[in-house]
Amino acid sequence: MIFKFDLKRSLKTSVIFTAIMFIILVLGLIAYKCAFYKQDNFLSFINNLPSFVIKGLGIKTDGNYSFYDFYAILVNFILIIAALFASFIGFFCILKDKKDDADAFYFKKPINKVSIIKQKILACIVLLLASTLIYHIVAFIFIIIIKEKYNFKIMFYIDSSIFLLELVFLLFGALIGLFINKKRSFIAPSIITIFIFEFINILSQAFNITFLKYINPFSYFNVLDIVKTQKYQYRFIVITTFLVLFLSNFIIGVYNSEEE
């Protein structure tokens, strides 16, 4: 019951953010086809970008592009939207309890708070997973439409990266929701924070600053490396797993300790 309640409550937000991801995907693929036919204009635009941006995003300046090189750059922007999406539904699934007296609904039946928060997190994870699967299907369709070769292995790793990054930011959002009661106190700072994370990611890639890669979730899933090697850097998978387990248990502990 609680799982379905929270699933339905966050569905609208999920649809909106998934649609935004689709729009970026479609516009990006259109831009790719335009760049393919007008390479001189594209390379002229690239060469006018700051050098640290070119290095940070892994943009090639020799015009020797494969489709997946371009797609990796596009996914960097989609990851920003995915992080915002995940942090928002994580935050609002906690905030709305305080706003719409959902606790009164939850506690009508004999159920402990640990079970409540687990079902709430599970509902959010299902929405993230559904969004990622739908995105994968849409990406597959458009790759076929523009007559590019579909590489399942690369796409699987990239889409898994989107989901795993969302999982981390979902828990960050839920954690903040336990301590902040106002929507306005969350939205602007979260957007700024995520863009700062992405900027740090660009800097760490551009100047090869290793320690920054370990403190920035965006660096855990370097899409350009995935395209090049067709595998994860597994040390970052270990860090992600630890982070998810730690945050999950911490959130459950804090939620359970709050007074009913």
Coordinates of C-alpha atoms in Angstrom, one line a residue, residues 41-257:
N41 CA 31.2 24.7 -39.1
F42 CA 31.1 22.2 -36.3
L43 CA 34.9 22.0 -35.9
S44 CA 35.1 25.8 -36.1
F45 CA 32.6 26.0 -33.2
I46 CA 34.6 23.4 -31.2
N47 CA 37.9 25.2 -31.7
N48 CA 36.4 28.4 -30.2
L49 CA 35.6 26.7 -26.9
P50 CA 37.9 27.1 -23.9
S51 CA 40.6 24.4 -23.9
F52 CA 39.7 23.1 -20.5
V53 CA 36.1 22.5 -21.7
I54 CA 37.4 20.6 -24.7
K55 CA 39.6 18.4 -22.6
G56 CA 37.0 18.1 -19.8
L57 CA 34.3 16.9 -22.1
G58 CA 36.7 14.8 -24.1
I59 CA 35.8 16.6 -27.3
K60 CA 38.0 15.6 -30.3
T61 CA 39.3 18.5 -32.4
D62 CA 40.5 16.4 -35.4
G63 CA 37.0 15.7 -36.7
N64 CA 37.6 11.9 -36.3
Y65 CA 34.3 11.2 -34.6
S66 CA 32.4 8.0 -34.1
F67 CA 28.7 8.2 -33.2
Y68 CA 29.4 7.0 -29.7
D69 CA 32.1 9.6 -29.2
F70 CA 29.4 12.2 -29.8
Y71 CA 26.8 10.3 -27.8
A72 CA 29.2 10.2 -24.8
I73 CA 29.4 14.0 -24.8
L74 CA 25.6 14.2 -25.1
V75 CA 25.1 11.8 -22.1
N76 CA 27.2 14.2 -19.9
F77 CA 24.3 16.7 -20.2
I78 CA 21.7 14.0 -19.7
L79 CA 23.4 12.9 -16.5
I80 CA 22.9 16.4 -15.1
I81 CA 19.1 16.1 -15.7
A82 CA 19.2 12.5 -14.3
A83 CA 20.9 13.7 -11.1
L84 CA 18.4 16.5 -10.7
F85 CA 15.5 14.1 -11.3
A86 CA 16.8 11.6 -8.7
S87 CA 17.5 14.2 -6.0
F88 CA 14.1 15.8 -6.5
I89 CA 12.1 12.6 -6.1
G90 CA 14.2 11.6 -3.2
F91 CA 13.7 14.9 -1.4
F92 CA 10.0 15.3 -2.2
C93 CA 9.1 11.7 -1.1
I94 CA 10.3 12.8 2.4
L95 CA 9.2 16.4 2.3
K96 CA 5.6 15.6 1.2
D97 CA 5.1 13.5 4.3
K98 CA 5.5 16.6 6.4
K99 CA 3.5 18.8 3.9
D100 CA 0.4 16.6 3.3
D101 CA 0.3 14.7 6.6
A102 CA 1.0 11.4 4.9
D103 CA 2.3 10.1 8.2
A104 CA -1.3 10.0 9.4
F105 CA -2.1 7.7 6.5
Y106 CA 1.0 5.5 7.0
F107 CA 0.3 4.9 10.7
K108 CA -3.4 4.0 10.3
K109 CA -2.1 0.4 10.0
P110 CA 0.4 -1.4 12.3
I111 CA 3.6 -0.9 10.4
N112 CA 7.0 0.2 11.7
K113 CA 8.9 3.2 10.3
V114 CA 11.8 1.1 8.9
S115 CA 9.3 -0.7 6.6
I116 CA 7.8 2.7 5.6
I117 CA 11.1 4.3 4.6
K118 CA 12.2 1.1 2.8
Q119 CA 9.0 1.0 0.7
K120 CA 9.4 4.7 -0.1
I121 CA 13.0 4.3 -1.3
L122 CA 12.0 1.2 -3.3
A123 CA 9.2 3.1 -5.0
C124 CA 11.7 5.8 -6.0
I125 CA 14.1 3.2 -7.3
V126 CA 11.4 1.5 -9.4
L127 CA 10.6 4.9 -11.0
L128 CA 14.3 5.5 -11.7
L129 CA 14.7 2.1 -13.2
A130 CA 11.5 2.5 -15.3
S131 CA 12.7 5.9 -16.6
T132 CA 16.1 4.4 -17.5
L133 CA 14.6 1.5 -19.4
I134 CA 12.2 3.7 -21.3
Y135 CA 15.1 6.1 -22.1
H136 CA 17.1 3.1 -23.4
I137 CA 14.3 2.0 -25.7
V138 CA 13.8 5.5 -27.1
A139 CA 17.6 5.9 -27.6
F140 CA 17.6 2.5 -29.4
I141 CA 14.8 3.6 -31.7
F142 CA 16.4 7.0 -32.6
I143 CA 19.8 5.3 -33.2
I144 CA 18.1 3.1 -35.7
I145 CA 16.2 6.0 -37.3
I146 CA 19.4 8.0 -37.9
K147 CA 21.0 4.8 -39.4
E148 CA 23.8 4.3 -36.9
K149 CA 25.0 1.0 -35.6
Y150 CA 23.5 0.0 -32.3
N151 CA 26.1 -1.3 -29.8
F152 CA 24.2 -3.1 -27.0
K153 CA 27.3 -3.4 -24.7
I154 CA 28.2 0.3 -24.8
M155 CA 24.5 1.4 -24.4
F156 CA 24.1 -1.0 -21.5
Y157 CA 27.1 0.4 -19.7
I158 CA 26.0 4.0 -20.4
D159 CA 22.4 3.5 -19.3
S160 CA 23.5 1.6 -16.2
S161 CA 25.7 4.6 -15.4
I162 CA 22.7 6.8 -15.6
F163 CA 20.8 4.6 -13.2
L164 CA 23.6 4.2 -10.7
L165 CA 24.3 7.9 -10.6
E166 CA 20.6 8.5 -10.1
L167 CA 20.7 6.1 -7.2
V168 CA 23.4 8.1 -5.4
F169 CA 21.6 11.4 -5.9
L170 CA 18.2 9.8 -4.9
L171 CA 19.7 9.0 -1.5
F172 CA 21.3 12.5 -1.2
G173 CA 17.9 14.0 -1.9
A174 CA 16.2 11.8 0.6
L175 CA 18.8 12.6 3.2
I176 CA 18.4 16.3 2.8
G177 CA 14.6 15.9 3.0
L178 CA 15.0 14.5 6.5
F179 CA 16.4 17.8 7.7
I180 CA 14.9 20.5 5.5
N181 CA 11.2 21.2 5.6
K182 CA 10.9 23.8 2.8
K183 CA 10.9 23.3 -0.9
R184 CA 12.6 26.6 -1.6
S185 CA 15.4 25.8 0.7
F186 CA 16.2 22.7 -1.5
I187 CA 15.6 23.4 -5.1
A188 CA 18.0 26.3 -5.9
P189 CA 20.9 24.9 -3.7
S190 CA 20.5 21.4 -5.2
I191 CA 20.6 22.7 -8.8
I192 CA 23.7 24.8 -8.0
T193 CA 25.4 21.9 -6.2
I194 CA 24.8 19.5 -9.1
F195 CA 26.2 22.0 -11.6
I196 CA 29.2 22.5 -9.3
F197 CA 29.8 18.8 -9.2
E198 CA 29.7 18.7 -13.0
F199 CA 32.1 21.6 -13.3
I200 CA 34.5 19.8 -10.9
N201 CA 34.1 16.8 -13.1
I202 CA 35.2 18.8 -16.1
L203 CA 38.1 20.2 -14.2
S204 CA 39.3 16.8 -13.0
Q205 CA 39.2 15.4 -16.5
A206 CA 40.8 18.5 -18.1
F207 CA 43.7 18.7 -15.7
N208 CA 43.8 15.0 -14.6
I209 CA 43.2 15.9 -10.9
T210 CA 42.8 12.4 -9.5
F211 CA 41.6 13.1 -5.9
L212 CA 38.7 15.2 -7.3
K213 CA 37.4 12.1 -9.1
Y214 CA 37.0 10.2 -5.8
I215 CA 34.8 12.9 -4.2
N216 CA 32.5 13.6 -7.2
P217 CA 29.8 11.1 -8.2
F218 CA 29.8 12.3 -11.8
S219 CA 33.4 11.2 -12.1
Y220 CA 32.5 7.6 -11.0
F221 CA 31.0 7.0 -14.4
N222 CA 33.1 8.6 -17.1
V223 CA 31.1 7.9 -20.3
L224 CA 34.0 8.7 -22.5
D225 CA 36.1 6.0 -20.9
I226 CA 33.2 3.6 -21.2
V227 CA 32.9 4.2 -24.9
K228 CA 36.7 3.8 -25.3
T229 CA 37.2 0.7 -23.1
Q230 CA 33.6 -0.8 -23.1
K231 CA 33.9 -1.4 -19.3
Y232 CA 33.6 0.3 -16.0
Q233 CA 36.4 1.5 -13.7
Y234 CA 35.5 -1.0 -11.0
R235 CA 37.1 0.9 -8.2
F236 CA 34.4 3.5 -8.7
I237 CA 31.7 0.8 -8.7
V238 CA 33.0 -0.3 -5.3
I239 CA 32.8 3.3 -4.0
T240 CA 29.3 3.7 -5.4
T241 CA 28.2 0.5 -3.7
F242 CA 29.6 1.5 -0.4
L243 CA 28.1 5.0 -0.7
V244 CA 24.6 3.6 -1.5
L245 CA 24.7 1.1 1.4
F246 CA 26.0 3.7 3.8
L247 CA 23.4 6.4 2.8
S248 CA 20.6 3.9 2.8
N249 CA 21.3 2.6 6.3
F250 CA 21.9 6.2 7.6
I251 CA 18.6 7.4 6.1
I252 CA 16.7 4.4 7.6
G253 CA 18.3 5.1 11.0
V254 CA 17.5 8.8 11.0
Y255 CA 13.9 8.2 9.8
N256 CA 13.3 5.5 12.4
S257 CA 14.6 7.7 15.2

